[in-house]
Coordinates of C-alpha atoms in Angstrom, one line a residue:
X1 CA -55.0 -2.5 45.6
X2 CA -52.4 0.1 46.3
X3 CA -49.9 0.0 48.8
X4 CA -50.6 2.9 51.6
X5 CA -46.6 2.1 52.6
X6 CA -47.0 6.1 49.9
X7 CA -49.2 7.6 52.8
X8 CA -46.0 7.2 54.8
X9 CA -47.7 3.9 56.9
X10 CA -47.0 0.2 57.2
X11 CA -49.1 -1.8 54.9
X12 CA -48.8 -5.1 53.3
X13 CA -50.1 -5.2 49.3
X14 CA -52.2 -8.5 48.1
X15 CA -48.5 -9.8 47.3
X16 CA -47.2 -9.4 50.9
X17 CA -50.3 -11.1 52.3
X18 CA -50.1 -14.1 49.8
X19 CA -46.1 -14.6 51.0
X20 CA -47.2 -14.4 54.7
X21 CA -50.5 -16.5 55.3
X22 CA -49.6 -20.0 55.7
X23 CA -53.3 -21.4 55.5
X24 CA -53.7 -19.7 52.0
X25 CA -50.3 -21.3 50.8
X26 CA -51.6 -24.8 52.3
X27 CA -54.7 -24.3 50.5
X28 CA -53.4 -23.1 47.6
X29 CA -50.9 -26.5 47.2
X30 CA -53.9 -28.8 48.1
X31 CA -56.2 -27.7 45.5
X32 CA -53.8 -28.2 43.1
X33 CA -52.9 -31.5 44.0
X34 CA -53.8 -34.9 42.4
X35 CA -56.1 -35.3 44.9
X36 CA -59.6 -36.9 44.4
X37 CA -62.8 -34.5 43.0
X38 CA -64.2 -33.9 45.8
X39 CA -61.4 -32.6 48.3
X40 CA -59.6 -30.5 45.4
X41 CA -63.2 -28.9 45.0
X42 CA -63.2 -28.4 49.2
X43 CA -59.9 -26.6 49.0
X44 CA -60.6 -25.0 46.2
X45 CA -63.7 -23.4 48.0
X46 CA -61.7 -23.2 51.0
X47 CA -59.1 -20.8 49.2
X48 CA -61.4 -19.1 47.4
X49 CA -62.7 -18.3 51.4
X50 CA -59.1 -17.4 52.4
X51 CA -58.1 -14.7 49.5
X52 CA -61.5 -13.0 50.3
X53 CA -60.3 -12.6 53.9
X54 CA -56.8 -11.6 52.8
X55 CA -58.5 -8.8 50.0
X56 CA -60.5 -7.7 52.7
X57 CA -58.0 -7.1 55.6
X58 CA -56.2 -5.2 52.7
X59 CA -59.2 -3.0 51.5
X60 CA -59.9 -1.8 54.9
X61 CA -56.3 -1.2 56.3
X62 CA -55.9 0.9 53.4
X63 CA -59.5 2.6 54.1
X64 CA -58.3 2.9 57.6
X65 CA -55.1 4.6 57.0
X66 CA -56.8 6.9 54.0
X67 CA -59.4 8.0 56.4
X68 CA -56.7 9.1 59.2
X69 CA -55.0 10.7 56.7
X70 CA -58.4 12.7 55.8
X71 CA -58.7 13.6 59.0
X72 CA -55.2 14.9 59.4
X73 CA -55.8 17.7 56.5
X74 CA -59.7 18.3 58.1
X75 CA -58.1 19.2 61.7
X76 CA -57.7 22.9 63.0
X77 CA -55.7 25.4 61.6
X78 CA -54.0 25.6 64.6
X79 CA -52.9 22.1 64.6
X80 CA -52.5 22.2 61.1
X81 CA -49.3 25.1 61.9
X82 CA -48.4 23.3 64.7
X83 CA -45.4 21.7 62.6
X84 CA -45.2 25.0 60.7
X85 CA -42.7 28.0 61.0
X86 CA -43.8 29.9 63.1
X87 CA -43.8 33.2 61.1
X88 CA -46.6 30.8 58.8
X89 CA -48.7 30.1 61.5
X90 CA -48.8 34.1 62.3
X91 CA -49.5 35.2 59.1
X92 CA -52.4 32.0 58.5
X93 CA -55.7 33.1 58.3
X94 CA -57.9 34.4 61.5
X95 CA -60.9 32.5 62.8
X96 CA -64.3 34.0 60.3
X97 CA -62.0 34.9 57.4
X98 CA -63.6 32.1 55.4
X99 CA -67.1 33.8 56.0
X100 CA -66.4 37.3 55.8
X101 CA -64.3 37.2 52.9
X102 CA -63.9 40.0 50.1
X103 CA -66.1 39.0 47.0
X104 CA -64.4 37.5 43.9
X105 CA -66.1 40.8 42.4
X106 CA -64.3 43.5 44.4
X107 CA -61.1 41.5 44.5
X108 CA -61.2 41.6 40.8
X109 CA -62.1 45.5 40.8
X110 CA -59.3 45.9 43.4
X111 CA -56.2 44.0 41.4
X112 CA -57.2 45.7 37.8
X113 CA -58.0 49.3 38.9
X114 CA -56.1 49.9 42.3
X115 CA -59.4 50.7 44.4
X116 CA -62.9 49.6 44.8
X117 CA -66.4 51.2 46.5
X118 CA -67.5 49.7 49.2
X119 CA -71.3 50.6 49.7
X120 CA -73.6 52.3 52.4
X121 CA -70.9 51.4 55.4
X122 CA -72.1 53.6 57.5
X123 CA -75.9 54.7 58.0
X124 CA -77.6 58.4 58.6
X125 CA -77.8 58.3 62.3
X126 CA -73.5 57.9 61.6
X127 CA -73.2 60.5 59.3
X128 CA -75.0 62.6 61.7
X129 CA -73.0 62.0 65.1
X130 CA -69.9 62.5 62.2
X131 CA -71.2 65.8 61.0
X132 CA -72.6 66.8 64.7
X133 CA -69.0 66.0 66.3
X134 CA -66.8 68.0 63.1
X135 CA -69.6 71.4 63.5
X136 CA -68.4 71.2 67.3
X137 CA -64.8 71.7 66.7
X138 CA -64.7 74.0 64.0
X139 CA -62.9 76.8 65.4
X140 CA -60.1 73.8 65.0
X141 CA -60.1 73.9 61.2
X142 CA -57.2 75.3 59.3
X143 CA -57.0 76.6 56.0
X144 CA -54.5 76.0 53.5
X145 CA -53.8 79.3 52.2
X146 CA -50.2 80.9 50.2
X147 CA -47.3 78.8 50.5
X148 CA -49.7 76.2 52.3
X149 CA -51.7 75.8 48.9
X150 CA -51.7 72.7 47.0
X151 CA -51.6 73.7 43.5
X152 CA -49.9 76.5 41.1
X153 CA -52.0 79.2 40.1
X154 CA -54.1 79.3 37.2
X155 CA -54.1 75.7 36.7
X156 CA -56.9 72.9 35.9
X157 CA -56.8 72.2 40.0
X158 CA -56.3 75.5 41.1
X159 CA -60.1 76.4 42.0
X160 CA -61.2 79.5 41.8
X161 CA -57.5 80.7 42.9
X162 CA -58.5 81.8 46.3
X163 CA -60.6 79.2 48.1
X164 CA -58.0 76.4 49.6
X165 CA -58.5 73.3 51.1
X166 CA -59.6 72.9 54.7
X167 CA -58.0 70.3 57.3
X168 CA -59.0 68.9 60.3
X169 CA -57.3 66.2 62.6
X170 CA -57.0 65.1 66.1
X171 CA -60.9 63.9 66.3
X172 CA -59.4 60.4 67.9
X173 CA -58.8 62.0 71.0
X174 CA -62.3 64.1 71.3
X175 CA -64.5 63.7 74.0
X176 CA -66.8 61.3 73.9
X177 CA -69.4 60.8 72.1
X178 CA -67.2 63.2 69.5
X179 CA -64.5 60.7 69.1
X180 CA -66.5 57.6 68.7
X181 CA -67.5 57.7 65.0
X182 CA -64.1 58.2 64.1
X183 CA -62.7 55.8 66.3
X184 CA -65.2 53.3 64.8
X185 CA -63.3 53.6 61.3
X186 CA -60.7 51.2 62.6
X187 CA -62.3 47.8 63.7
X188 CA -65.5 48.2 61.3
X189 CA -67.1 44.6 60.5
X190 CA -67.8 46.1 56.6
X191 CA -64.2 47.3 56.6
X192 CA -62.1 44.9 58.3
X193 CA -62.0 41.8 55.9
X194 CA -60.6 44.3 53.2
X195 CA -57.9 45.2 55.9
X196 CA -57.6 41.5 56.4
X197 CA -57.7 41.2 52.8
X198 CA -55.3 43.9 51.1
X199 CA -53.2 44.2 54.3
X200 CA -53.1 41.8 56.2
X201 CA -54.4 40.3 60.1
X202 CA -52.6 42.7 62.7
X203 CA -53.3 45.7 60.3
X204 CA -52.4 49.3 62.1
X205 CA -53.2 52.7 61.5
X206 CA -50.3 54.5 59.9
X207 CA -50.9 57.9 59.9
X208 CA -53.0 60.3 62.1
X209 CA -56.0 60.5 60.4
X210 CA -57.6 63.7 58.4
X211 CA -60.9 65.5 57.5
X212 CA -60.6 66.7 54.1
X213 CA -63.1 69.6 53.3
X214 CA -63.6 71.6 50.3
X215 CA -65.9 74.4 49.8
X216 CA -67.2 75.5 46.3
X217 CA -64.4 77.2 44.7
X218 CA -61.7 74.9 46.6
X219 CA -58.8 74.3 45.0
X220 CA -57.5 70.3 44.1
X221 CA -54.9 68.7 45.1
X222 CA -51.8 67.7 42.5
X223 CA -51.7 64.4 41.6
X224 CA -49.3 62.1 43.9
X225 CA -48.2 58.6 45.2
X226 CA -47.6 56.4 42.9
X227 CA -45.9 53.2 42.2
X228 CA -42.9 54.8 40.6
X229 CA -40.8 57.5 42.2
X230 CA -39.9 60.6 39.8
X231 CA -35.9 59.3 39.5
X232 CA -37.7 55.5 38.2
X233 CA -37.2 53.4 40.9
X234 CA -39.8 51.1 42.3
X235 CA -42.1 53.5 45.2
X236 CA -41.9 50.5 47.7
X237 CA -43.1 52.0 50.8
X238 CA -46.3 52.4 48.8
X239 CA -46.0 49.6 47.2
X240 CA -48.8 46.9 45.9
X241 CA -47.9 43.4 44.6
X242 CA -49.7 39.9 44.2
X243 CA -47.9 37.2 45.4
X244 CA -48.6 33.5 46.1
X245 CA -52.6 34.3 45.3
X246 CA -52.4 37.3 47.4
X247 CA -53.3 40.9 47.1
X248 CA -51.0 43.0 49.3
X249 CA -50.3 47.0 50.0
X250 CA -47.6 48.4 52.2
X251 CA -50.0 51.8 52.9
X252 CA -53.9 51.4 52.1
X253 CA -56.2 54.1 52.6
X254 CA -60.1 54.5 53.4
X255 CA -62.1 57.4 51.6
X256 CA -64.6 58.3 54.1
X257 CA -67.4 60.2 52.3
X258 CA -69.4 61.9 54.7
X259 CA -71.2 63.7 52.1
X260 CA -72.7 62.9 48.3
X261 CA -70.3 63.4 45.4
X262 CA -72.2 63.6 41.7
X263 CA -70.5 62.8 38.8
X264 CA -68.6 65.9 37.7
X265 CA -68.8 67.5 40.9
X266 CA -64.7 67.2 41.5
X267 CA -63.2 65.6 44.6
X268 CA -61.5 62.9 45.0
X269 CA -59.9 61.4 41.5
X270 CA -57.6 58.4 40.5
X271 CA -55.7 57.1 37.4
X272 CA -57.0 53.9 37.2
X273 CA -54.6 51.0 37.2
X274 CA -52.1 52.9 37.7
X275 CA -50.7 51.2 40.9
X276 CA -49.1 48.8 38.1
X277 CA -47.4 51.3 36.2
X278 CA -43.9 50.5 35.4
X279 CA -43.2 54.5 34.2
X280 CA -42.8 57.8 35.6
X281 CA -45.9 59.4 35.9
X282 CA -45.6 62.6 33.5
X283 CA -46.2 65.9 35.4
X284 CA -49.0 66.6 32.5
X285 CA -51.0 64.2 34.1
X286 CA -50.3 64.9 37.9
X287 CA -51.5 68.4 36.9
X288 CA -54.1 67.1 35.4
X289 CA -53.1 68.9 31.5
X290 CA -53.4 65.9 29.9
X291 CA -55.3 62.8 29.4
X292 CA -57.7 63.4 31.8
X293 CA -59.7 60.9 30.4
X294 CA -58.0 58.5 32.6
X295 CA -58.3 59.8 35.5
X296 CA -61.3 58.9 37.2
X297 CA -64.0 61.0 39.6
X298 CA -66.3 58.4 41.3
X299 CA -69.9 59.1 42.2
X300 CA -70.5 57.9 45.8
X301 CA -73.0 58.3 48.3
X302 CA -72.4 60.0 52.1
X303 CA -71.6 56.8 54.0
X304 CA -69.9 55.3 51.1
X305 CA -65.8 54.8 51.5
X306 CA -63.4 54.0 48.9
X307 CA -60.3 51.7 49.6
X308 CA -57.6 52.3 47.6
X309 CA -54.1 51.6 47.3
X310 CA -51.9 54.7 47.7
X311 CA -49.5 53.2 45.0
X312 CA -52.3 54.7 43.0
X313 CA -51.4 58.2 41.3
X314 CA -54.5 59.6 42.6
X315 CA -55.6 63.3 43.7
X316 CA -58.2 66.0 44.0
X317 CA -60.1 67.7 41.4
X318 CA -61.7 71.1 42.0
X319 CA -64.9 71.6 44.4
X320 CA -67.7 72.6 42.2
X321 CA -70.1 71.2 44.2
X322 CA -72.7 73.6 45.6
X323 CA -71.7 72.6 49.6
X324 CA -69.0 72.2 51.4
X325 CA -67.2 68.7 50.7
X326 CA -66.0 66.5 53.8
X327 CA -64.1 63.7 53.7
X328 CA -61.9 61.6 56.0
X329 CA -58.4 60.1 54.9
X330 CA -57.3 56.9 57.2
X331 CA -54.1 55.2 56.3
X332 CA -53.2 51.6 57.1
X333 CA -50.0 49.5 57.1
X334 CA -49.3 45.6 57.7
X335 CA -48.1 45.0 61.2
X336 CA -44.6 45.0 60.6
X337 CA -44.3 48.3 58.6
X338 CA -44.7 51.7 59.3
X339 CA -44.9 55.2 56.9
X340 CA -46.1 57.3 59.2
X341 CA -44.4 58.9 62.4
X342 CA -47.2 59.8 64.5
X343 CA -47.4 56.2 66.1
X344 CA -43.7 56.4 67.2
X345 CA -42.8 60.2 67.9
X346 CA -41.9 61.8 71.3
X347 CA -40.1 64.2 69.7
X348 CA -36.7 62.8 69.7
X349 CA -34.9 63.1 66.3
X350 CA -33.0 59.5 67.3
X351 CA -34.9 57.5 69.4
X352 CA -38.7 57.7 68.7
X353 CA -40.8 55.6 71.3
X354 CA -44.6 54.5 70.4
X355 CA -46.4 57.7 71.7
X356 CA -50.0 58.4 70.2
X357 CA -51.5 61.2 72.3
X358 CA -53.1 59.5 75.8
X359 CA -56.4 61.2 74.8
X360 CA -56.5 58.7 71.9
X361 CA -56.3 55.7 73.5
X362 CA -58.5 56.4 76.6
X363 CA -61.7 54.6 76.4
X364 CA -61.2 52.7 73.0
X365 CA -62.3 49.1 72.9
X366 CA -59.9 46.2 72.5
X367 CA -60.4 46.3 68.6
X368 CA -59.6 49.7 68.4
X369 CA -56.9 50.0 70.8
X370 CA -55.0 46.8 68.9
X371 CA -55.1 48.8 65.7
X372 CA -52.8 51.5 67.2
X373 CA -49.6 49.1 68.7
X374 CA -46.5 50.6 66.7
X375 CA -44.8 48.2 63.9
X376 CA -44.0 44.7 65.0
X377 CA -44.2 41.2 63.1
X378 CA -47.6 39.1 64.3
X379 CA -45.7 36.3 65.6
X380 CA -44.6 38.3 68.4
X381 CA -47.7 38.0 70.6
X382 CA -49.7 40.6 68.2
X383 CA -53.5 41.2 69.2
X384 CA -55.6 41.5 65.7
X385 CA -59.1 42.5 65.3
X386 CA -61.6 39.3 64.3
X387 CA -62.7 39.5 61.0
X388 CA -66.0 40.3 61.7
X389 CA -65.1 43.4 64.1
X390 CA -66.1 41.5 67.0
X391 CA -63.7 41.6 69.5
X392 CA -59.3 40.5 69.0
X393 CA -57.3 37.4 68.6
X394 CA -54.0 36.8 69.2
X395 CA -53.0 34.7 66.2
X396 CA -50.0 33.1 67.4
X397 CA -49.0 33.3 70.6
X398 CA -45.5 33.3 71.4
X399 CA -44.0 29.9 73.3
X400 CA -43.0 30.6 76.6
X401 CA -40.0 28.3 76.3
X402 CA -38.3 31.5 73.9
X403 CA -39.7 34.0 75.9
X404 CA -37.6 32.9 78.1
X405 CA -34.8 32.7 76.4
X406 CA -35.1 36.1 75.3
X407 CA -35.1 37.5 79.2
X408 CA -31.9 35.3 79.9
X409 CA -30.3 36.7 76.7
X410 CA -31.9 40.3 75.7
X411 CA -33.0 40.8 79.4
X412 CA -36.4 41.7 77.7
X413 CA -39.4 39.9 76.4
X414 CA -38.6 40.1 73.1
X415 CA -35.9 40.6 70.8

């Protein structure tokens, strides 16, 4: 039998009981006395009787102690933290995770190639209030044209030379019903466990999001991002890494397809794996010269978005589709980081304050409002979006006992 005194509680093994039971030491002597047949074979039964007793009070102190030990490790996350650090409890897993977790599949697809397709995300009656709300505000639509071109003349990206690219933003603070497809992007049950996933719980838009479109002719767009910066060194605002079992990026982005791309028909294009490269990306291949074999042009279907690391080298091939492209860029950072300005810019050159326009806040839901806090670490009272989109949860709240302490000291809620 073993001791539980390893479980870190007070036992007594089979030894310790023999030492300490007087009746089974009495016994013990009498039965192997000189005394006649019949009483040595009384005590002997009678011992026999008292080490069962003792073996048994063993046995189930030790099941006793086992079992309140498996019940310790079976209790509630947020018991289980509740001798943690308290950065560990805010960065533990939200309530759901466990059933609306990432496949092993696209995890796999994710860590070896630096993006993955997620399927049929959003249905025709969303592609239509998308398409319905972009044909409203076209008179908004720029077009990149000279000096605002994305690629040198005469090149493999360059189009038809004349055509550019066509950008569109701001359809966050729209009128409703306008703004509500876009807005729905942010806390969207097929999207948020890869958030929750590649990014982490408290995940917040980084940059203002954009409406890509490309007529036939339209030029590409030069390779870029990267996980190495032109001098060599390590590009660690984009940067992706597996740690501890753990998938993370510092800027992930959604590929919004809001209309069909064949294979061949140009768009958007990725080196594959190249999030892991340890070497400059040659300018051959951002100009997409040379081994263009590598670079990859998925076929997706309207409604289909691909996530994607930007510490991918990835771009924009040619439009030679026979419509006009669209597609929408969103960027998203861990709660603690920021890229992007536009969360935390009122203009000031040296003391930005979190200022997203009014108009993009007013009437978004508690999901998609938490998604747009500027850069702070969970533990300090951050609302995140439940894993399956339903509603928020504040993963740690913040003890009141240091909130406290941080109005005495900082005269301010937090530090």
């Amino acid at each position: 039998v073993l001791s539980v005194d390893g479980w870190g509680c007070r036992g007594r093994t089979p030894r310790d009981s023999r030492r300490r039971d007087p009746f089974r030491r009495s016994a013990r002597s009498v039965a192997s006395s000189k005394a006649p047949g019949r009483a040595r074979a009384m005590f002997r039964t009678v011992a026999a009787a008292l080490a069962r007793r003792s073996a048994r009070h063993v046995v189930d102190a030790t099941e006793r102690r086992f079992s309140r030990f498996d019940a310790l490790r079976r209790c509630e996350a947020s018991d289980a933290f509740a001798g943690m650090c308290h950065d560990a409890r805010a960065l533990g897993p939200l309530p759901g995770d466990a059933e609306h977790a990432v496949s092993d599949v696209d995890k796999f697809l994710f860590d070896t190639n630096g993006f993955v397709v997620v399927k049929d995300v959003f249905s025709k009656d969303d592609l239509r209030a998308f398409h319905d709300a972009i044909d409203a505000h076209a008179h908004l639509i720029h077009e990149r044209k000279g000096q605002l071109r994305l690629t040198a003349a005469k090149t493999p990206l360059s189009g038809d030379g004349k055509t550019g690219r066509k950008d569109l933003a701001g359809f966050l603070g729209w009128q409703k019903p306008h703004c509500d497809p876009f807005r729905s992007v942010l806390a969207h049950p097929k999207l948020v466990p890869y958030l929750h996933e590649l990014v982490g719980p408290g995940y917040r838009l980084d940059h203002n999001p954009l409406l890509i479109m490309q007529d036939p002719g339209a030029e590409g767009f030069e390779f870029h991002g990267g996980s190495t910066l032109d001098s060599g060194d390590w590009n660690h605002p984009l940067g992706y890494d597996f740690r501890h079992g753990k998938m993370r990026c510092n800027l992930l982005a959604f590929a919004v397809h809001l209309t069909d791309v064949e294979e061949g028909d140009g768009g958007f294009c990725i080196v594959r794996g190249s999030h892991k490269s340890n070497y400059v990306c040659p300018p051959s291949i951002k100009r997409y010269e040379e081994a263009t074999e590598h670079s990859y042009q998925p076929a997706v279907n309207a409604g289909d978005v691909v996530v994607f690391t930007e510490a991918t080298t990835h771009g924009t091939l040619p439009w030679r589709g026979a419509s006009q492209r669209r597609n929408l860029i969103y960027r998203f950072s861990p709660a603690n980081i920021s890229y992007g300005r536009g969360a935390m810019d009122d203009g000031s050159y040296l003391a930005p304050a979190p200022n997203w326009p009014p108009s993009y806040l007013e009437g978004m839901s508690e999901a998609q409002r938490c998604v747009m806090a500027p850069p702070y670490h969970p533990r300090l009272n951050r609302v995140a979006v439940r894993n399956d989109a339903s509603g928020v949860v504040k993963p740690a709240p913040r003890e009141a006992h240091k909130v406290d302490f941080d109005r005495a000291v900082f005269k301010a809620d937090y530090f």
